[in-house]
XYZ file of C-alpha atoms in Angstrom:
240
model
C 50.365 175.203 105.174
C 46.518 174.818 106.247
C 43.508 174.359 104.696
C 42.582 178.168 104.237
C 46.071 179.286 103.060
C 44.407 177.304 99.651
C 48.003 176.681 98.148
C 49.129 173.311 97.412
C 48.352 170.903 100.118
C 51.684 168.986 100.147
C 53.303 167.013 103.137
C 55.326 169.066 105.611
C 58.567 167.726 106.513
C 56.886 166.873 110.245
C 54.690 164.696 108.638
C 56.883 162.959 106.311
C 59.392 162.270 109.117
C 56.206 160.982 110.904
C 55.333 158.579 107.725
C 58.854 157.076 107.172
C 58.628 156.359 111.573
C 55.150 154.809 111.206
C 56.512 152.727 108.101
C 59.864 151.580 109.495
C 57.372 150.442 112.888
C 55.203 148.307 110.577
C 58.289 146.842 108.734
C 59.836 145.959 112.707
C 56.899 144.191 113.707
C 57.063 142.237 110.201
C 60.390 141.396 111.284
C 61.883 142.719 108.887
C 65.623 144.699 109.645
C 66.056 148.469 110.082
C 68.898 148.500 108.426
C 67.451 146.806 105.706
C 63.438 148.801 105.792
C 65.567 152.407 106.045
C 67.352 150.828 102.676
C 64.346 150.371 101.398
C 62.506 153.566 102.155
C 65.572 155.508 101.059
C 65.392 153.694 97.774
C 61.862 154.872 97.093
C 62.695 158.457 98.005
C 65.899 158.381 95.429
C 63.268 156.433 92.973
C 60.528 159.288 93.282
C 63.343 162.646 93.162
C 65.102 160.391 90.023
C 62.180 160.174 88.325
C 60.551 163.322 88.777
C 64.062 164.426 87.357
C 63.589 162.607 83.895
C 59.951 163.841 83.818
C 60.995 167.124 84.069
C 64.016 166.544 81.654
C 61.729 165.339 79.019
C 59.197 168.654 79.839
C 61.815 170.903 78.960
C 61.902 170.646 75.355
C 63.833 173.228 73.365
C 65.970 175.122 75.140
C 64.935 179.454 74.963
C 66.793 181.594 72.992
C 69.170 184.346 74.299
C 67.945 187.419 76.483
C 64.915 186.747 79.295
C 63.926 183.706 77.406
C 67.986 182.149 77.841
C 68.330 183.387 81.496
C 64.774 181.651 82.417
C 65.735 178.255 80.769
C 69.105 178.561 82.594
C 67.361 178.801 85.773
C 65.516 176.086 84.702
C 68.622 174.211 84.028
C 70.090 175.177 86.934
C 67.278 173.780 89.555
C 66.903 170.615 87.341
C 70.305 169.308 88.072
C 69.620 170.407 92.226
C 67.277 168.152 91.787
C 69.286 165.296 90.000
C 72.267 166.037 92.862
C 69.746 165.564 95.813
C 68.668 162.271 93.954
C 72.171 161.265 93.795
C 72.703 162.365 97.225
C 70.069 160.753 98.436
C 71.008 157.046 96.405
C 73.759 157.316 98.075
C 72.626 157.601 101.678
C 70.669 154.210 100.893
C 73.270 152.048 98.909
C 76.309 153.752 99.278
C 78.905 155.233 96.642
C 79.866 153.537 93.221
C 81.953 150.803 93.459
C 81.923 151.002 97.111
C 83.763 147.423 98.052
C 83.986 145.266 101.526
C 87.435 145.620 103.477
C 88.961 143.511 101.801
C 87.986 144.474 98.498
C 84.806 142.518 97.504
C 81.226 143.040 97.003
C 79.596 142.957 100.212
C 77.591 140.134 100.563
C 73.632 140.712 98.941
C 71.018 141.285 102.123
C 67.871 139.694 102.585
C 66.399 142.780 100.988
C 68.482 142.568 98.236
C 67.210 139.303 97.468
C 63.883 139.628 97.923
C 63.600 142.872 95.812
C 65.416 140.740 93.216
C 62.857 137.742 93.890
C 59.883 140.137 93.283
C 61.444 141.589 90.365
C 61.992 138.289 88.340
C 58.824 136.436 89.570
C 56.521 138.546 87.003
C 58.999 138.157 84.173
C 59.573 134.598 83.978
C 55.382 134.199 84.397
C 55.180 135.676 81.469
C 56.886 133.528 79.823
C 55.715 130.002 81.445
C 53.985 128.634 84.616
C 54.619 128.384 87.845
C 57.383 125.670 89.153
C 59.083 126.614 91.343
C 62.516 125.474 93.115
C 62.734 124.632 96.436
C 62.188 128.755 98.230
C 66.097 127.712 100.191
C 67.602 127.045 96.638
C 66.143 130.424 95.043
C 67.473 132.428 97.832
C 71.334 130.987 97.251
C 70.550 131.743 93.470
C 69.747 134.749 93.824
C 72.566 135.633 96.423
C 74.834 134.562 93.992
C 73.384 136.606 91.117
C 73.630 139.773 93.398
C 77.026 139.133 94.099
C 78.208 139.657 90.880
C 77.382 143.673 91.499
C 77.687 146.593 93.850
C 74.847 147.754 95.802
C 74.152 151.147 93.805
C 73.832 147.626 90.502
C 71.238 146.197 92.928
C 69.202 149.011 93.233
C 68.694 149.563 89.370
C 68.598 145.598 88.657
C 65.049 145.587 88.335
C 65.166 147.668 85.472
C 67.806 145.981 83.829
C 65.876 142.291 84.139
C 62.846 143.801 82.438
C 64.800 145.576 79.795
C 66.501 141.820 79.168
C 63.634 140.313 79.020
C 61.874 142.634 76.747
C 65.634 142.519 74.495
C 65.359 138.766 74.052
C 61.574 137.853 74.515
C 61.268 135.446 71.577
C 64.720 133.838 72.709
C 63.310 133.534 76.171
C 59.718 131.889 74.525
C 61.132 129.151 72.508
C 63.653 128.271 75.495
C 61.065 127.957 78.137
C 58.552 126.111 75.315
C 61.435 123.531 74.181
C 62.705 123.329 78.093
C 60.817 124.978 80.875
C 57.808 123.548 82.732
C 55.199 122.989 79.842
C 58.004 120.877 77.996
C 58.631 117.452 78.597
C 61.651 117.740 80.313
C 61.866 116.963 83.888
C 62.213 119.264 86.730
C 65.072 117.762 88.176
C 68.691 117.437 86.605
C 70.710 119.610 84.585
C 67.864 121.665 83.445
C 66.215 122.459 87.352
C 66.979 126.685 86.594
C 64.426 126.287 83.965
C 61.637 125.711 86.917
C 63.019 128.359 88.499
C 62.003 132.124 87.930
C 66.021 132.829 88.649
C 66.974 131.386 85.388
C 66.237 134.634 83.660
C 68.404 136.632 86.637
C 70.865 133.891 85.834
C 71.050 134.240 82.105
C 71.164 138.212 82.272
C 74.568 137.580 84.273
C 75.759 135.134 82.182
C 74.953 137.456 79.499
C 76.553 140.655 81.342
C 78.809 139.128 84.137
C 80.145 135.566 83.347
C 83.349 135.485 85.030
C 82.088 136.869 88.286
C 78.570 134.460 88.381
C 80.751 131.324 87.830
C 83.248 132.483 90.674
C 80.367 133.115 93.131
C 78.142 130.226 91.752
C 81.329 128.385 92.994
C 81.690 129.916 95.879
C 78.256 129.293 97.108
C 78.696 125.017 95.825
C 75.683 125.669 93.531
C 75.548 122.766 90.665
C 77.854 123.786 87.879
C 75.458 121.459 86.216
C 72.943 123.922 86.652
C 74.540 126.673 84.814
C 75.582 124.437 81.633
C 71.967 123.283 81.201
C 70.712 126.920 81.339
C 73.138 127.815 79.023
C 72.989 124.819 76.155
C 69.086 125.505 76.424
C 69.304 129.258 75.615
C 72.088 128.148 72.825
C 69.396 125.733 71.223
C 68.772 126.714 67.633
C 65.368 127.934 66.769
């Protein structure tokens, strides 16, 4: 639509095909994967349909009575879940299917976008809780893969969301741990309380919390310090 038509000046679908090609470009030359930067922009566009779902959702209100007033909120109803089935559709071109598994039956293994969506997710959350001490970057990375390994892709995608909503669940548990153990305590970074001084303890303790089985088989798997996990653990068990 041009200028003079003077309806809505919205994207066409040229020039959103030409916006995700200049975007996965710039991503390439950051060396980042395509595999991985289509992920990503695919996850934005199921983000931006999902959400514009619940907005509308919540705009709806009341549902109309009988006659024109029922037939228009069933239309309503009717384009509202097109919408929610071409945000499914569309999660699902990015992370694949529920419960999707690897040949042989296990999680695939997380990506390097995985982790670093799960890095940036976490890195906010435990700085509001303490300072910044970090673990060596190598270290986080295995953490983190092992974290991710406890779920399925479509998890991954929504794990953001469920970090924050842990955090915000157990904030005063999370303060008096990191004041009586993190880095503005006396105890040292190194030894059986290192996750402290590490923004993946709070990943860690929402899967120990959610997922204990499967963190201690791939926190095994991956030869991370059990120690690691016990001192996490007798910390957030500390009494007030």
């Amino acid at each position: 639509m041009s200028v003079a038509d003077g309806g809505r000046q919205w994207p066409d679908e040229v020039s959103v095909e030409n916006a995700r090609a200049t975007l996965l470009q710039l991503l390439a030359r950051a060396g980042v994967p395509s595999d991985d930067a289509r992920q990503l922009i695919g996850l934005l566009e199921a983000g931006a349909l999902a959400l514009a779902h619940e907005e509308l959702s919540a705009a709806r209100g009341v549902p109309g009575e009988k006659g024109a007033e029922g037939a228009e909120e069933d239309g309503a109803r009717a384009v509202l879940d097109e919408l929610g089935a071409v945000a499914e559709r569309t999660l699902v071109r990015a992370v694949g299917a529920e419960g999707e598994q690897g040949p042989a039956g296990e999680r695939p293994r997380a990506r390097r976008m995985e982790v670093e969506r799960a890095r940036v997710a976490v890195t906010p959350l435990y700085l509001s809780f303490t300072a910044v001490s970090e673990l060596d970057p190598e270290v986080t990375d295995e953490v983190l893969a092992a974290v991710l390994g406890t779920m399925s892709p479509r998890q991954r995608a929504g794990y953001a969301g469920r970090l924050t909503e842990f955090a915000a669940d157990h904030r005063m548990r999370l303060e008096r741990m990191f004041a009586g153990f993190g880095p503005d305590s006396t105890i040292t970074m190194h030894g059986r309380y290192s996750l402290l001084h590490s923004a993946t303890s709070i990943a860690v303790l929402e899967r120990l919390a959610a997922a204990p089985q499967e963190l201690r088989a791939e926190w095994d798997a991956v030869e991370l310090p059990p120690a690691w996990l016990d001192g996490l653990t007798t910390a957030w068990n500390a009494p007030a």
